[in-house]
């Protein structure tokens, strides 16, 4: 793990070139920003994902300190930091750039992903609930009883058994009988790369050496996209 | 040897299965999942579920389990010292704020994928109706379901040892200086016990959806267990590779001082799967786990969260 961040104070220069090769060991799901209903994967990692992977290798998982570091770098380099679609600001963004990518062909496929959500729509969103809720749930499914979170809905716990056709029951009556989160299967796209991703990376000599060391002995496992997007990376310093 | 990472790659035969289906145990599809290349797969999410489910059973029967438990997947706690799912599987609790409510999983899995193109069959199901209502007067419901006939499923699991029961906190001090504090939540014997449980669990995967009550098991027929000096997962390619690549993968492991155990139930030579696991567990007990805290005394989660 490389702790010496003074490397980032140096004036950015791009006199050195490294070749970064990334081999996918598993299908990748590279989603650039938090979507609503469909997690669409890019065919190739974004620059921010590549920065993230390199920072993982360096051990720069600086969650709490990152904001202060980015501010300090803005002062030194005079350029505002760029943030990704999910709010990740890379510490390497001023000093490392990816050029001439060599991208493999990919096969796309969609997986159903059970997303854990927390919200008021659990009644329609969960397939598992306490057996005591069955009579009321049957009535709701049959359109005999309505359930919502409006003020006029009845919050009386007795409504679980003593309901009548046309009643409106408050969500709170049911909430303790449902899982804490309900499962909502979401479509998530994966890609299967048919070869390695290769990038020509321009940076300073010192940074190239630091990256070479980090990829040789990464401080954290390397992945792209999601936790199960395992990758293997290689770095060659060219000049 | 100081173990930094453990990789388990294995082949498990499955027949007449829809391993990823079912309503009860985190399945989310009623048919077998298949990739465009014709090979069926089980999602990484399901693989993690099956692994934790196996760990839960092993932990429960371990007399040394003490206060530990494995929380339900829909209610992970942040208590790393007691909840093994919080420890090895990570969590995201937005209510805790900042990074005490977030943990990257030390244990990761890839989707399980068939080694060869699968042959998918169709099973005919008859749903018996016993209700007296009007709908039941109509004929019985018939449905077909897709299942896969015979597969050798390739599965991979990896444990980042330096993160097991350990949390990191980084503080910005001045200029470009960041201080890193490592916190350990349990003592070394308990860390070792957890790693041992996870390793044993990779050989005891059974919690898949059962197609028409056929038992579906992910127990290995062949396994390669790697105790590594580096956080590398390249060995997960082993069973997909041809002879030359296999030889090179093993050479690379030996070159950097990693130790591996291979088990194959189909071969008369070498070790069987169960012997490989016995040897691997013995090796694990005789060597030490990488500890970035350098033997610090354990603290509780509430102490950690209060100290931010």
Coordinates of C-alpha atoms in Angstrom, one line a residue:
Chain A
X1 CA 0.0 0.0 0.0
X2 CA 1.4 3.4 -1.0
X3 CA 0.8 6.1 1.6
X4 CA 2.9 8.8 0.2
X5 CA 0.4 11.1 -1.5
X6 CA 2.9 13.9 -2.2
X7 CA 3.1 12.3 -5.6
X8 CA -0.2 14.0 -6.2
X9 CA 1.2 17.5 -5.4
X10 CA 3.6 17.4 -8.4
X11 CA 2.7 19.3 -11.5
X12 CA 0.9 16.9 -13.8
X13 CA 3.2 15.6 -16.6
X14 CA 2.6 12.9 -19.1
X15 CA 6.1 12.0 -20.2
X16 CA 5.8 8.3 -19.3
X17 CA 3.7 5.7 -20.9
X18 CA 2.5 2.4 -19.5
X19 CA 0.4 -0.3 -21.0
X20 CA -2.5 -1.4 -18.8
X21 CA -4.0 -4.8 -19.7
X22 CA -7.2 -6.0 -18.0
X23 CA -8.5 -9.5 -18.3
X24 CA -12.1 -10.2 -17.1
X25 CA -12.2 -13.3 -14.9
X26 CA -16.0 -13.1 -14.6
X27 CA -18.9 -11.4 -16.4
X28 CA -18.8 -7.6 -15.8
X29 CA -21.7 -5.3 -15.0
X30 CA -20.3 -1.8 -15.5
X31 CA -23.0 0.6 -14.7
X32 CA -22.0 4.3 -14.8
X33 CA -24.7 5.8 -12.8
X34 CA -27.5 4.8 -10.5
X35 CA -30.5 4.1 -12.7
X36 CA -34.1 3.5 -12.0
X37 CA -35.3 0.2 -13.3
X38 CA -32.6 -1.1 -15.6
X39 CA -28.9 -1.4 -14.8
X40 CA -27.3 -1.0 -18.2
X41 CA -23.7 -2.1 -18.5
X42 CA -21.2 -0.3 -20.7
X43 CA -19.3 -2.5 -23.1
X44 CA -16.1 -1.1 -21.6
X45 CA -15.1 0.5 -18.3
X46 CA -15.4 4.3 -17.9
X47 CA -12.3 6.3 -17.0
X48 CA -13.6 6.6 -13.5
X49 CA -13.9 2.8 -13.2
X50 CA -10.3 2.5 -14.3
X51 CA -9.2 5.1 -11.8
X52 CA -11.2 3.3 -9.1
X53 CA -9.5 0.0 -10.0
X54 CA -6.0 1.6 -9.9
X55 CA -6.8 3.3 -6.6
X56 CA -7.9 -0.1 -5.2
X57 CA -4.6 -1.5 -6.2
X58 CA -2.8 1.4 -4.5
X59 CA -5.0 0.9 -1.4
X60 CA -6.4 4.5 -1.7
X61 CA -9.8 3.5 -0.3
X62 CA -10.0 6.9 1.4
X63 CA -13.7 7.3 2.0
X64 CA -13.7 9.9 4.7
X65 CA -10.5 11.8 3.7
X66 CA -11.2 11.9 0.0
X67 CA -13.2 15.2 0.0
X68 CA -10.4 17.1 1.8
X69 CA -7.8 15.6 -0.5
X70 CA -9.7 16.6 -3.6
X71 CA -10.1 20.2 -2.2
X72 CA -6.4 20.4 -1.5
X73 CA -5.6 19.2 -5.1
X74 CA -8.0 21.8 -6.6
X75 CA -6.0 24.4 -4.7
X76 CA -2.7 23.1 -6.0
X77 CA -3.7 22.3 -9.6
X78 CA -6.3 25.0 -10.1
X79 CA -8.8 22.7 -11.7
X80 CA -12.1 21.6 -10.2
X81 CA -12.4 17.9 -9.6
X82 CA -14.6 15.8 -11.9
X83 CA -17.1 13.4 -10.3
X84 CA -18.5 10.3 -11.8
X85 CA -22.3 9.6 -12.2
X86 CA -22.3 7.9 -8.7
X87 CA -20.2 10.8 -7.1
X88 CA -16.8 9.2 -7.1
X89 CA -14.0 11.7 -7.5
X90 CA -10.7 10.2 -8.4
X91 CA -7.4 11.3 -6.8
X92 CA -5.6 10.2 -10.0
X93 CA -7.6 12.3 -12.4
X94 CA -5.1 15.1 -12.8
X95 CA -2.1 12.9 -13.2
X96 CA -3.2 9.9 -15.2
X97 CA -4.9 9.7 -18.5
X98 CA -6.0 6.8 -20.6
X99 CA -5.5 7.0 -24.3
X100 CA -5.8 4.8 -27.4
X101 CA -8.0 2.1 -25.8
X102 CA -8.0 -1.4 -27.4
X103 CA -11.4 -2.9 -26.6
X104 CA -12.5 -6.5 -27.0
X105 CA -15.8 -7.5 -28.6
X106 CA -18.4 -8.4 -25.9
X107 CA -21.5 -10.6 -25.5
X108 CA -24.3 -8.9 -23.7
X109 CA -26.9 -10.6 -21.5
X110 CA -29.4 -9.6 -18.8
X111 CA -29.6 -11.1 -15.4
X112 CA -32.4 -10.7 -12.9
X113 CA -31.0 -9.3 -9.7
X114 CA -33.0 -9.3 -6.5
X115 CA -32.6 -5.8 -5.2
X116 CA -33.3 -5.1 -1.5
X117 CA -35.4 -2.1 -1.2
X118 CA -37.0 -0.3 1.7
X119 CA -40.2 1.6 1.1
X120 CA -44.0 1.9 1.3
X121 CA -44.8 -0.4 -1.7
X122 CA -43.8 -3.6 0.1
X123 CA -47.3 -5.0 -0.1
X124 CA -47.1 -5.4 -3.8
X125 CA -43.3 -6.0 -3.9
X126 CA -42.7 -8.9 -1.6
X127 CA -43.7 -12.5 -2.0
X128 CA -42.9 -13.5 1.5
X129 CA -44.8 -12.4 4.6
X130 CA -46.0 -13.6 7.9
X131 CA -48.9 -16.2 7.7
X132 CA -51.1 -13.9 9.9
X133 CA -51.3 -11.5 7.1
X134 CA -52.7 -14.0 4.6
X135 CA -56.5 -13.3 5.1
X136 CA -56.0 -9.5 4.7
X137 CA -53.6 -10.0 1.8
X138 CA -56.1 -12.2 0.0
X139 CA -58.7 -9.5 0.5
X140 CA -56.4 -6.9 -0.9
X141 CA -55.5 -9.1 -3.9
X142 CA -59.3 -9.7 -4.5
X143 CA -59.9 -5.9 -4.5
X144 CA -62.1 -6.0 -1.5
X145 CA -59.9 -4.0 0.8
X146 CA -57.6 -1.1 -0.1
X147 CA -54.2 -0.5 1.6
X148 CA -52.3 2.8 1.5
X149 CA -50.6 5.3 3.8
X150 CA -53.2 8.1 3.6
X151 CA -54.4 9.8 6.8
X152 CA -57.9 8.4 6.6
X153 CA -56.7 4.8 6.5
X154 CA -57.3 2.8 9.6
X155 CA -54.3 2.1 11.8
X156 CA -56.1 -0.2 14.2
X157 CA -54.1 -3.5 14.5
X158 CA -57.4 -5.4 14.8
X159 CA -57.9 -4.6 11.1
X160 CA -55.6 -7.6 10.4
X161 CA -58.5 -9.9 11.1
X162 CA -61.6 -7.7 11.6
X163 CA -61.8 -6.1 8.2
X164 CA -64.8 -5.7 6.0
X165 CA -65.3 -5.2 2.3
X166 CA -64.6 -1.6 1.3
X167 CA -62.3 -0.9 4.3
X168 CA -59.1 1.1 3.8
X169 CA -56.2 -0.2 5.9
X170 CA -53.0 1.7 6.7
X171 CA -49.6 0.2 5.7
X172 CA -48.5 0.3 9.3
X173 CA -50.9 -2.5 10.2
X174 CA -48.9 -4.8 7.8
X175 CA -45.4 -3.5 8.0
X176 CA -44.2 -5.6 10.9
X177 CA -45.4 -8.8 9.1
X178 CA -43.2 -8.2 6.1
X179 CA -39.4 -8.6 5.7
X180 CA -37.4 -5.5 6.6
X181 CA -36.7 -5.0 2.9
X182 CA -38.7 -6.3 0.1
X183 CA -37.2 -8.0 -2.9
X184 CA -37.7 -6.4 -6.3
X185 CA -36.1 -8.3 -9.1
X186 CA -34.3 -5.7 -11.3
X187 CA -32.8 -6.3 -14.7
X188 CA -29.0 -5.9 -14.6
X189 CA -27.0 -6.2 -17.8
X190 CA -23.7 -8.1 -17.9
X191 CA -21.0 -8.2 -20.6
X192 CA -18.7 -11.1 -21.4
X193 CA -15.5 -9.6 -22.9
X194 CA -14.0 -11.9 -25.6
X195 CA -10.5 -10.7 -25.0
X196 CA -8.5 -8.3 -22.8
X197 CA -9.0 -4.5 -22.5
X198 CA -5.8 -2.6 -23.2
X199 CA -5.0 1.0 -22.6
X200 CA -2.0 3.3 -23.3
X201 CA -1.7 5.2 -20.0
X202 CA 0.1 8.6 -19.9
X203 CA 1.5 9.8 -16.6
X204 CA 4.7 10.8 -14.9
X205 CA 7.6 8.4 -14.4
X206 CA 7.2 8.3 -10.6
X207 CA 3.5 7.6 -10.9
X208 CA 4.1 4.9 -13.5
X209 CA 6.5 3.2 -11.1
X210 CA 4.0 3.5 -8.3
X211 CA 1.3 1.9 -10.4
X212 CA 3.6 -0.8 -11.6
X213 CA 4.3 -1.8 -8.0
X214 CA 0.6 -1.5 -6.9
X215 CA -0.5 -3.8 -9.7
X216 CA 2.2 -6.3 -8.9
X217 CA 1.0 -6.5 -5.3
X218 CA -2.5 -5.0 -5.1
X219 CA -3.7 -3.7 -1.7
X220 CA -7.2 -4.9 -2.4
X221 CA -8.7 -7.4 -4.8
X222 CA -9.3 -5.9 -8.3
X223 CA -12.7 -5.6 -9.9
X224 CA -14.6 -3.6 -12.4
X225 CA -18.2 -2.6 -12.1
X226 CA -19.6 -4.7 -9.2
X227 CA -18.1 -6.9 -6.5
X228 CA -18.4 -10.1 -8.6
X229 CA -16.7 -8.4 -11.6
X230 CA -13.3 -10.0 -10.9
X231 CA -10.4 -8.9 -13.1
X232 CA -6.7 -9.5 -13.5
X233 CA -4.5 -6.6 -14.4
X234 CA -1.0 -6.2 -15.8
X235 CA 1.1 -3.1 -16.2
X236 CA 4.2 -2.5 -18.4
X237 CA 6.1 0.7 -18.1
X238 CA 7.1 1.5 -21.7
X239 CA 9.2 4.7 -21.5
Chain B
X1 CA 3.6 -18.6 5.4
X2 CA 1.4 -15.5 5.8
X3 CA -1.8 -16.0 4.0
X4 CA -3.2 -12.9 2.2
X5 CA -5.9 -14.4 0.1
X6 CA -7.7 -17.7 -0.4
X7 CA -9.1 -18.7 -3.7
X8 CA -11.3 -21.7 -4.2
X9 CA -12.2 -22.8 -7.7
X10 CA -14.3 -25.9 -8.2
X11 CA -16.4 -28.0 -10.5
X12 CA -19.7 -29.3 -9.3
X13 CA -21.9 -31.6 -11.5
X14 CA -25.6 -30.7 -11.6
X15 CA -28.3 -32.5 -13.4
X16 CA -32.0 -31.7 -14.2
X17 CA -31.7 -28.4 -12.3
X18 CA -33.0 -24.9 -12.2
X19 CA -30.5 -24.0 -9.5
X20 CA -31.3 -20.3 -9.6
X21 CA -35.1 -20.6 -9.4
X22 CA -37.6 -20.7 -6.6
X23 CA -39.4 -18.2 -4.6
X24 CA -38.1 -19.0 -1.2
X25 CA -34.4 -18.8 -1.2
X26 CA -33.4 -15.8 -3.2
X27 CA -34.3 -17.2 -6.5
X28 CA -35.8 -14.7 -8.9
X29 CA -36.5 -16.5 -12.1
X30 CA -38.9 -19.4 -12.8
X31 CA -36.7 -20.8 -15.6
X32 CA -33.1 -21.7 -15.8
X33 CA -30.8 -18.7 -16.5
X34 CA -28.9 -19.0 -19.7
X35 CA -26.2 -16.9 -21.4
X36 CA -26.2 -16.1 -25.1
X37 CA -23.4 -18.6 -25.5
X38 CA -25.8 -21.4 -24.5
X39 CA -24.3 -22.1 -21.1
X40 CA -26.5 -21.9 -18.0
X41 CA -25.5 -20.0 -15.0
X42 CA -26.3 -19.2 -11.4
X43 CA -26.0 -15.5 -10.4
X44 CA -23.2 -14.4 -8.1
X45 CA -25.9 -13.2 -5.7
X46 CA -27.3 -16.8 -5.5
X47 CA -23.8 -18.2 -5.0
X48 CA -23.1 -15.9 -2.1
X49 CA -26.5 -16.9 -0.7
X50 CA -25.7 -20.6 -1.0
X51 CA -22.3 -20.0 0.7
X52 CA -23.7 -18.1 3.6
X53 CA -26.4 -20.7 4.1
X54 CA -23.8 -23.4 4.2
X55 CA -21.8 -21.3 6.7
X56 CA -24.8 -20.8 8.8
X57 CA -25.3 -24.6 9.2
X58 CA -21.6 -25.2 9.9
X59 CA -21.4 -22.3 12.4
X60 CA -24.5 -23.6 14.3
X61 CA -22.9 -27.0 14.8
X62 CA -19.5 -25.6 15.8
X63 CA -19.3 -25.8 19.6
X64 CA -17.0 -22.7 19.5
X65 CA -19.6 -20.5 17.8
X66 CA -20.2 -18.5 21.0
X67 CA -22.3 -15.4 20.3
X68 CA -21.9 -15.5 16.6
X69 CA -24.7 -15.9 14.0
X70 CA -25.4 -15.3 10.4
X71 CA -28.1 -12.7 9.9
X72 CA -30.8 -13.0 7.2
X73 CA -29.8 -11.5 3.9
X74 CA -32.6 -8.9 4.2
X75 CA -31.5 -7.7 7.6
X76 CA -27.7 -7.5 7.8
X77 CA -26.5 -5.8 10.9
X78 CA -23.3 -3.7 11.2
X79 CA -22.0 -5.8 14.1
X80 CA -18.8 -7.4 12.7
X81 CA -17.9 -9.1 15.9
X82 CA -21.1 -11.2 16.1
X83 CA -22.7 -11.2 12.7
X84 CA -20.7 -13.3 10.2
X85 CA -22.7 -12.0 7.3
X86 CA -21.8 -8.4 8.3
X87 CA -18.2 -9.4 8.6
X88 CA -17.6 -11.5 5.5
X89 CA -20.4 -10.3 3.3
X90 CA -20.2 -6.6 4.0
X91 CA -23.2 -4.2 4.4
X92 CA -24.7 -0.9 3.4
X93 CA -26.6 0.8 6.2
X94 CA -27.5 4.3 5.0
X95 CA -28.8 5.2 8.5
X96 CA -25.3 5.0 10.1
X97 CA -24.0 7.8 8.0
X98 CA -20.4 8.1 6.5
X99 CA -18.4 5.0 6.3
X100 CA -19.3 3.2 9.6
X101 CA -22.5 2.1 7.7
X102 CA -20.6 0.7 4.8
X103 CA -18.4 -2.3 4.4
X104 CA -16.9 -3.9 1.3
X105 CA -17.3 -7.7 1.4
X106 CA -14.0 -9.6 2.1
X107 CA -15.6 -12.6 0.6
X108 CA -16.6 -12.5 -3.0
X109 CA -18.0 -15.0 -5.5
X110 CA -18.4 -15.1 -9.3
X111 CA -21.5 -16.4 -11.0
X112 CA -21.4 -20.2 -11.4
X113 CA -21.3 -21.0 -15.2
X114 CA -21.5 -24.3 -17.0
X115 CA -18.2 -25.4 -18.6
X116 CA -19.9 -26.5 -21.9
X117 CA -23.0 -25.4 -23.7
X118 CA -26.0 -26.7 -21.9
X119 CA -29.0 -28.7 -23.1
X120 CA -32.2 -27.2 -21.8
X121 CA -35.2 -29.5 -21.5
X122 CA -38.9 -28.7 -20.6
X123 CA -40.7 -30.3 -17.7
X124 CA -44.5 -30.5 -17.7
X125 CA -46.0 -29.3 -14.5
X126 CA -49.6 -29.8 -13.4
X127 CA -50.9 -27.5 -10.7
X128 CA -53.4 -29.3 -8.6
X129 CA -56.3 -27.1 -7.5
X130 CA -58.1 -28.0 -4.4
X131 CA -60.1 -24.8 -4.0
X132 CA -63.9 -24.9 -4.2
X133 CA -64.1 -21.6 -5.9
X134 CA -65.5 -20.9 -9.4
X135 CA -62.1 -20.7 -11.0
X136 CA -61.4 -24.3 -10.1
X137 CA -64.3 -25.5 -12.1
X138 CA -62.1 -24.9 -15.1
X139 CA -59.5 -27.5 -16.2
X140 CA -56.3 -28.0 -14.3
X141 CA -53.5 -25.6 -15.0
X142 CA -50.7 -27.0 -17.1
X143 CA -47.3 -25.3 -17.4
X144 CA -43.9 -26.1 -18.8
X145 CA -40.7 -25.1 -17.1
X146 CA -37.2 -25.0 -18.6
X147 CA -34.5 -26.9 -16.8
X148 CA -30.9 -27.8 -17.7
X149 CA -30.1 -31.5 -18.2
X150 CA -26.5 -32.0 -17.3
X151 CA -23.8 -29.5 -16.4
X152 CA -20.4 -29.2 -14.9
X153 CA -20.8 -25.9 -13.0
X154 CA -17.6 -23.8 -12.5
X155 CA -17.7 -21.9 -9.2
X156 CA -15.2 -19.5 -7.7
X157 CA -14.9 -18.0 -4.2
X158 CA -12.2 -15.6 -2.9
X159 CA -11.4 -14.3 0.6
X160 CA -9.4 -11.1 1.2
X161 CA -7.8 -12.2 4.5
X162 CA -6.5 -8.8 5.5
X163 CA -10.1 -7.5 5.6
X164 CA -11.7 -10.4 7.6
X165 CA -13.0 -8.9 10.9
X166 CA -10.9 -5.8 10.3
X167 CA -12.1 -2.3 9.4
X168 CA -10.1 0.6 8.1
X169 CA -10.5 4.3 8.8
X170 CA -8.6 7.1 7.0
X171 CA -8.1 10.6 8.3
X172 CA -6.9 13.6 6.4
X173 CA -4.3 15.3 8.5
X174 CA -2.5 18.1 6.6
X175 CA -1.1 18.8 3.2
X176 CA -1.4 15.5 1.4
X177 CA -1.0 13.3 4.5
X178 CA -3.6 10.6 5.3
X179 CA -3.3 8.5 8.4
X180 CA -4.8 5.0 8.3
X181 CA -6.2 3.3 11.4
X182 CA -6.9 -0.4 11.3
X183 CA -9.4 -1.8 13.8
X184 CA -9.9 -5.5 14.6
X185 CA -13.2 -6.7 15.9
X186 CA -12.3 -10.3 17.1
X187 CA -9.2 -12.1 18.3
X188 CA -7.0 -14.2 16.0
X189 CA -8.5 -17.7 16.9
X190 CA -11.9 -16.4 16.0
X191 CA -10.7 -14.9 12.7
X192 CA -9.1 -18.2 11.9
X193 CA -12.4 -20.0 12.8
X194 CA -14.3 -17.7 10.4
X195 CA -11.9 -18.3 7.5
X196 CA -12.1 -22.0 8.2
X197 CA -15.9 -21.9 8.2
X198 CA -15.9 -20.1 4.8
X199 CA -13.5 -22.5 3.3
X200 CA -15.5 -25.5 4.6
X201 CA -18.6 -23.9 3.3
X202 CA -17.3 -23.8 -0.3
X203 CA -17.3 -27.6 -0.2
X204 CA -20.8 -27.9 1.3
X205 CA -23.0 -25.9 -1.0
X206 CA -26.5 -27.4 -1.2
X207 CA -29.0 -24.5 -0.8
X208 CA -30.2 -24.3 -4.4
X209 CA -33.7 -24.5 -5.8
X210 CA -34.8 -28.0 -6.1
X211 CA -36.3 -28.9 -9.4
X212 CA -39.4 -31.1 -8.8
X213 CA -37.9 -32.1 -5.4
X214 CA -34.7 -33.4 -7.0
X215 CA -31.9 -32.6 -4.7
X216 CA -29.5 -30.1 -6.4
X217 CA -26.1 -29.9 -4.9
X218 CA -23.0 -27.8 -5.6
X219 CA -20.6 -30.0 -3.8
X220 CA -17.4 -30.3 -5.8
X221 CA -16.2 -33.1 -7.9
X222 CA -12.9 -31.3 -8.5
X223 CA -11.4 -28.5 -6.5
X224 CA -8.3 -26.3 -6.4
X225 CA -7.7 -24.4 -3.1
X226 CA -5.0 -21.7 -3.2
X227 CA -3.4 -20.0 -0.2
X228 CA -1.9 -17.0 -1.8
X229 CA 0.8 -14.4 -0.9
X230 CA -0.9 -11.9 -3.2
X231 CA -4.4 -10.7 -3.8
X232 CA -4.8 -12.4 -7.1
X233 CA -7.8 -14.3 -8.6
X234 CA -6.2 -15.4 -11.9
X235 CA -6.3 -19.0 -10.8
X236 CA -10.1 -18.9 -11.2
X237 CA -9.3 -19.6 -14.9
X238 CA -7.8 -23.0 -14.1
X239 CA -10.6 -25.3 -15.0
X240 CA -11.4 -23.4 -18.2
X241 CA -7.8 -23.5 -19.3
X242 CA -6.0 -26.0 -21.5
X243 CA -2.9 -28.0 -20.3
X244 CA -0.3 -25.4 -21.1
X245 CA -2.2 -22.5 -19.4
X246 CA -2.9 -24.8 -16.4
X247 CA 0.8 -25.6 -16.0
X248 CA 1.7 -21.9 -16.3
X249 CA -0.9 -20.9 -13.7
X250 CA 0.4 -23.4 -11.2
X251 CA 4.1 -22.4 -12.0
X252 CA 3.2 -18.8 -11.3
X253 CA 1.7 -19.7 -7.9
X254 CA 4.7 -21.7 -6.9
X255 CA 7.0 -18.9 -8.1
X256 CA 5.5 -16.4 -5.7
X257 CA 5.4 -18.9 -2.7
X258 CA 1.7 -19.7 -2.8
X259 CA 0.5 -23.2 -1.7
X260 CA -2.3 -25.0 -3.4
X261 CA -4.3 -28.2 -2.9
X262 CA -5.9 -30.1 -5.7
X263 CA -8.7 -32.7 -5.3
X264 CA -10.3 -34.8 -7.9
X265 CA -12.9 -37.4 -7.2
X266 CA -12.9 -38.7 -10.8
X267 CA -9.2 -39.7 -10.8
X268 CA -7.5 -42.7 -9.2
X269 CA -4.3 -40.7 -8.9
X270 CA -3.7 -37.8 -6.5
X271 CA -6.0 -36.6 -3.8
X272 CA -9.8 -36.8 -3.7
X273 CA -11.8 -33.7 -3.0
X274 CA -12.3 -34.6 0.7
X275 CA -8.6 -35.2 1.2
X276 CA -7.8 -31.9 -0.5
X277 CA -10.1 -30.1 2.0
X278 CA -8.6 -31.9 5.0
X279 CA -5.1 -31.0 3.9
X280 CA -6.1 -27.4 3.2
X281 CA -7.7 -27.0 6.6
X282 CA -4.6 -28.5 8.2
X283 CA -2.4 -26.1 6.3
X284 CA -4.6 -23.2 7.3
X285 CA -4.3 -24.1 11.0
X286 CA -0.5 -24.3 10.8
X287 CA 0.1 -21.0 9.1
X288 CA -0.9 -17.4 10.0
X289 CA -3.4 -15.0 8.6
X290 CA -2.3 -11.6 7.3
X291 CA -3.2 -9.1 10.1
X292 CA -2.8 -5.4 9.1
X293 CA -3.4 -4.3 12.7
X294 CA -0.2 -6.1 13.8
X295 CA -1.9 -7.9 16.7
X296 CA -4.1 -5.1 18.0
X297 CA -6.6 -5.9 20.7
X298 CA -10.2 -6.3 19.4
X299 CA -12.8 -3.6 19.9
X300 CA -16.5 -3.7 19.5
X301 CA -18.6 -2.2 16.7
X302 CA -20.2 0.4 19.1
X303 CA -16.7 1.4 20.3
X304 CA -15.7 1.8 16.6
X305 CA -18.8 3.8 15.7
X306 CA -18.4 6.1 18.8
X307 CA -14.8 6.8 18.0
X308 CA -15.3 8.5 14.6

